[in-house]
Short mmCIF file of C-alpha atoms in Angstrom, two decimals:
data_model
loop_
_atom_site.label_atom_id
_atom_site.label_comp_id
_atom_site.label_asym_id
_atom_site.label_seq_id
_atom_site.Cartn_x
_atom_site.Cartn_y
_atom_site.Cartn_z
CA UNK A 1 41.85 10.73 -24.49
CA UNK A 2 39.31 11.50 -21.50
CA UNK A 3 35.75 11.32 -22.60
CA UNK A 4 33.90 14.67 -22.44
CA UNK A 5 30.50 14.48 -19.82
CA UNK A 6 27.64 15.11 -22.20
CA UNK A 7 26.23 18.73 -21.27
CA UNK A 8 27.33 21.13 -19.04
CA UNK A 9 27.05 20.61 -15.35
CA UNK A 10 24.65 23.01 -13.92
CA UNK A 11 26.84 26.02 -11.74
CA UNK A 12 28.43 24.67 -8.55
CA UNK A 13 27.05 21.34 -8.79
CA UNK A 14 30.51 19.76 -7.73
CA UNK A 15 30.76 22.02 -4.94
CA UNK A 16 27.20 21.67 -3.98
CA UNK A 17 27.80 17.61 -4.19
CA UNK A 18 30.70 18.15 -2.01
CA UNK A 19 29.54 19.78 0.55
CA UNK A 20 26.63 17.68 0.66
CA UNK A 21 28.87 14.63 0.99
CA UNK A 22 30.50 16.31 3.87
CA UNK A 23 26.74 16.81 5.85
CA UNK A 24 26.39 20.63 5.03
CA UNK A 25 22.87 21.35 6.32
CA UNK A 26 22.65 24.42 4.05
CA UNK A 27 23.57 21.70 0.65
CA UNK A 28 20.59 19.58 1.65
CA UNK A 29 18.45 22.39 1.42
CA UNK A 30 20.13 23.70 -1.93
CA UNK A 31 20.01 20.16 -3.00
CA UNK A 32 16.16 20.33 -2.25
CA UNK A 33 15.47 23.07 -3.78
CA UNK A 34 17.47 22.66 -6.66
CA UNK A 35 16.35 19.04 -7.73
CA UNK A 36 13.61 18.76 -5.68
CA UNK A 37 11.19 19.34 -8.41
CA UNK A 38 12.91 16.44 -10.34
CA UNK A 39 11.89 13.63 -8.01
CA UNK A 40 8.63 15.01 -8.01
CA UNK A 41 8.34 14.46 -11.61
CA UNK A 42 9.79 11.18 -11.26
CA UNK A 43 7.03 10.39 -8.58
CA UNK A 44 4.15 11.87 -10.55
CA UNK A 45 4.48 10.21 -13.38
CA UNK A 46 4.24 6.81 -11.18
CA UNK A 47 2.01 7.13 -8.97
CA UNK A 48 -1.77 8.45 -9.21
CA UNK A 49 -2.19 9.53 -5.72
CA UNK A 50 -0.20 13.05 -5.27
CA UNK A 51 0.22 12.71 -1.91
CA UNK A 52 2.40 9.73 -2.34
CA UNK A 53 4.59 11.30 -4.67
CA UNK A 54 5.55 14.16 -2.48
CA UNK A 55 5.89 11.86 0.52
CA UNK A 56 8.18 10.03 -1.73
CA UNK A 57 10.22 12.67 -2.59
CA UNK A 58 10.53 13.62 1.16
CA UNK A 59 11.38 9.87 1.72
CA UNK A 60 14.17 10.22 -0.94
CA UNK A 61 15.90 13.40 0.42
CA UNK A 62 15.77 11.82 4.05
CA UNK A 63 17.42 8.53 2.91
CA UNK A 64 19.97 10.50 0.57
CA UNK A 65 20.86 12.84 3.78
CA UNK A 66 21.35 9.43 5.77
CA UNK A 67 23.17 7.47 2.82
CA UNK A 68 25.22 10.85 2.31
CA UNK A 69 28.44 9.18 2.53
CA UNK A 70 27.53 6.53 -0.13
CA UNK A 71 27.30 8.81 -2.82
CA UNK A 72 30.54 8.60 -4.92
CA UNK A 73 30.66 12.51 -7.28
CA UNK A 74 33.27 10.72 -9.09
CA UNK A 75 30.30 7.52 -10.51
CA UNK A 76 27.83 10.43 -11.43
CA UNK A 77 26.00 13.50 -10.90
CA UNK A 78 24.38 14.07 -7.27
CA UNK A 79 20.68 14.69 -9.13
CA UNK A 80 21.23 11.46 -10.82
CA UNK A 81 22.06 9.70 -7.45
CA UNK A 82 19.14 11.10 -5.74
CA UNK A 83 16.65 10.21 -9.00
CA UNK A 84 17.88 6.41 -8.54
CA UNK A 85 16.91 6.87 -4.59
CA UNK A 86 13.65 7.60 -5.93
CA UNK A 87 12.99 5.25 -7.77
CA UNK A 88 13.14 2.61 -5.56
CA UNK A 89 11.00 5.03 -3.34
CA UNK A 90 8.73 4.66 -5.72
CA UNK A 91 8.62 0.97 -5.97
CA UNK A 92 8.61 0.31 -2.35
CA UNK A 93 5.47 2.87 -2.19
CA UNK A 94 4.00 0.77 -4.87
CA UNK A 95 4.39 -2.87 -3.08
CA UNK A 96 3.44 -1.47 -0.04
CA UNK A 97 0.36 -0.35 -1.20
CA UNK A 98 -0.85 -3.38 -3.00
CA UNK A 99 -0.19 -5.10 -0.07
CA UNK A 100 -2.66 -2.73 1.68
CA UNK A 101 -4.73 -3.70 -0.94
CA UNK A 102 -4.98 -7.13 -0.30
CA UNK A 103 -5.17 -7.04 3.38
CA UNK A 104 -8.43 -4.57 2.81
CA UNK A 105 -9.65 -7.17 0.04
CA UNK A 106 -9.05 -10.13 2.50
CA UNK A 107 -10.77 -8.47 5.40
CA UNK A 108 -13.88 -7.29 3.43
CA UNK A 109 -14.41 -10.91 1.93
CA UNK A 110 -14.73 -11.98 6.00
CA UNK A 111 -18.58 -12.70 7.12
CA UNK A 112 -19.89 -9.58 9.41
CA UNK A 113 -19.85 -10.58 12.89
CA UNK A 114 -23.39 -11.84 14.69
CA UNK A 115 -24.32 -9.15 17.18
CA UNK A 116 -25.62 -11.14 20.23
CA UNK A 117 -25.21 -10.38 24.05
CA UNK A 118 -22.14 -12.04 26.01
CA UNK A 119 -22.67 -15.40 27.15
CA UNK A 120 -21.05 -15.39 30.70
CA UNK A 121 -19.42 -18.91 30.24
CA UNK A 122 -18.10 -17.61 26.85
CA UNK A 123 -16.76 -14.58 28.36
CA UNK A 124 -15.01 -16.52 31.20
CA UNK A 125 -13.65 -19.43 28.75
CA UNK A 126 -12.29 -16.48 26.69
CA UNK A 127 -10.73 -15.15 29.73
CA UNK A 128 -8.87 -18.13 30.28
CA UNK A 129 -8.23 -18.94 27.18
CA UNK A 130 -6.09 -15.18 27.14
CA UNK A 131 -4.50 -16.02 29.86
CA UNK A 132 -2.78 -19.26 28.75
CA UNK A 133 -2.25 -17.66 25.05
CA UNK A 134 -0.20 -15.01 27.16
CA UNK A 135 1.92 -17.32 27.83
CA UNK A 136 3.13 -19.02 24.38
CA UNK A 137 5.82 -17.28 22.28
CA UNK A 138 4.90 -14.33 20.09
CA UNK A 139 3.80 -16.03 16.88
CA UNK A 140 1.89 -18.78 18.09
CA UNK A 141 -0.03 -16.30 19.96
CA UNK A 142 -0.59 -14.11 17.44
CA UNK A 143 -1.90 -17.35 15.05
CA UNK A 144 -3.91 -18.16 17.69
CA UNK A 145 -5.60 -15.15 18.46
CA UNK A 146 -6.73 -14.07 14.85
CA UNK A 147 -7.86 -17.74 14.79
CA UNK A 148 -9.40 -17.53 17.86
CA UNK A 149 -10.75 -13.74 18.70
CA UNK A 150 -11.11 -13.42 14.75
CA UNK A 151 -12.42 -16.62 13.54
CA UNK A 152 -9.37 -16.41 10.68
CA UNK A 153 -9.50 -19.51 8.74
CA UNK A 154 -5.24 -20.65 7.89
CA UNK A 155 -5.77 -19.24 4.09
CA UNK A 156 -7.19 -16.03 5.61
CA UNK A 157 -4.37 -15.57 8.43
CA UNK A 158 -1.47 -16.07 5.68
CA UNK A 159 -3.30 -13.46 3.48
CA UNK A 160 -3.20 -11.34 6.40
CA UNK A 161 -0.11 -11.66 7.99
CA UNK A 162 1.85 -12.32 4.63
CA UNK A 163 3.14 -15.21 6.60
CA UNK A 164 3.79 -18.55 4.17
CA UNK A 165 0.56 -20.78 4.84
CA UNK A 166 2.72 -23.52 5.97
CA UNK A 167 4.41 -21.10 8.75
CA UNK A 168 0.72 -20.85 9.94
CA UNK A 169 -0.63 -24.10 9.90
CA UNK A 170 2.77 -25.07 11.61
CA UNK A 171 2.52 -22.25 14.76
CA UNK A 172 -1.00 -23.06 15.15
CA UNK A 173 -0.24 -26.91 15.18
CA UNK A 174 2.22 -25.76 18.03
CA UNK A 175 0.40 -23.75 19.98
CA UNK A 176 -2.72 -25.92 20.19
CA UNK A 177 -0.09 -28.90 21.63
CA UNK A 178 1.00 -26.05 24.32
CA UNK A 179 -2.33 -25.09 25.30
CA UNK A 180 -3.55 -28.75 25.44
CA UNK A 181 -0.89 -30.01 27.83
CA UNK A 182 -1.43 -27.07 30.00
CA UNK A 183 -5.18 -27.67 30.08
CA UNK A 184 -4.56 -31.27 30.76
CA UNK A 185 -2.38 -30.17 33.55
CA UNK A 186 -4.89 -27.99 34.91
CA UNK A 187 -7.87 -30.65 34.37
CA UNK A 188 -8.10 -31.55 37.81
CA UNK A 189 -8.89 -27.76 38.89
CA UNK A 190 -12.79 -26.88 39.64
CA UNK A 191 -15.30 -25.48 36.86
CA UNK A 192 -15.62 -25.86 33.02
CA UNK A 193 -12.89 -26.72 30.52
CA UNK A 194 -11.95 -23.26 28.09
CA UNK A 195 -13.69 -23.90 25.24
CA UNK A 196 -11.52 -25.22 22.48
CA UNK A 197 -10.29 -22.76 19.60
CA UNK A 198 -13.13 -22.83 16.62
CA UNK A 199 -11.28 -20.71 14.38
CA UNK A 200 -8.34 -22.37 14.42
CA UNK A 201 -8.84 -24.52 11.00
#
């Protein structure tokens, strides 16, 4: 005996699923109208911020219009498939902003900057200094320069970057051993050494 679905499905909702399966722009707009409201509700009762929880519920139409052909009428309803989008929506909206929580709670613990004039040796070692960080591979330079141009302790770049502390100390490591050799390399050239990196701790 085949197990009756609890409630009655709301009019054309199989043909509307259909045809949304099939990339109908018209059942995307139906389907937006229709349930639209739902993942709203979903969202609001989430998150605080309104805002989010209608860019959330955009987010979830425009991933279920992508993922179209991975919805399956015969697993479940197509308001319950696009609920389940949201949801995750909603989670990713709420990782992603605590981790725009900590980068703002990272940077605000950071000492204000001293407000002095340029020192033209500092300016030229700084110069240089750009020039041979041009030259490493992308994540060593990128260590380098919040250490550097930032004065990013290791703790403070991981918090940052959300790269694992050891991944930092490692590139930096790396990238100091690059810029040595080159400077060592380039000792016998006229005028000062660069300065070396301060930050980089």
């Amino acid at each position: 005996m085949t197990a009756a679905r609890q409630g009655p499905e709301p009019p054309g909702e199989d043909d509307l699923a259909t045809r949304f399966r099939d990339g109908d722009e018209a059942a995307l707009r139906e389907a937006y109208d229709r349930y639209g409201r739902a993942v709203l509700h979903l969202a609001t009762t989430t998150l605080v911020n309104r805002s989010d929880a209608e860019d959330v519920t955009q987010a979830t139409f425009v991933a279920a219009w992508l993922g179209r052909e991975t919805f399956d009428p015969a697993k479940g309803s197509l308001v319950g498939w696009l609920l389940g989008i949201g949801r995750r929506k909603v989670v990713d909206r709420i990782r992603a902003a605590a981790r725009e929580t900590r980068v703002v709670e990272t940077v605000k613990q950071l000492p204000e900057p001293v407000s002095t004039g340029p020192d033209p040796d500092t300016v030229v070692d700084r110069l240089v200094v750009a020039d041979e960080l041009a030259r490493l591979p992308d994540e060593q330079r990128r260590m380098l320069e919040l250490a550097f141009y930032d004065d990013l302790t290791h703790q403070q770049i991981a918090a940052v970057t959300g790269v694992p502390l050891g991944t930092v100390k490692s590139h930096i490591r790396r990238g100091m051993q690059s810029l040595k050799r080159r400077w060592e390399v380039d000792s016998a050239a006229p005028g000062p050494r660069p300065a070396g990196l301060s930050g980089a701790r």
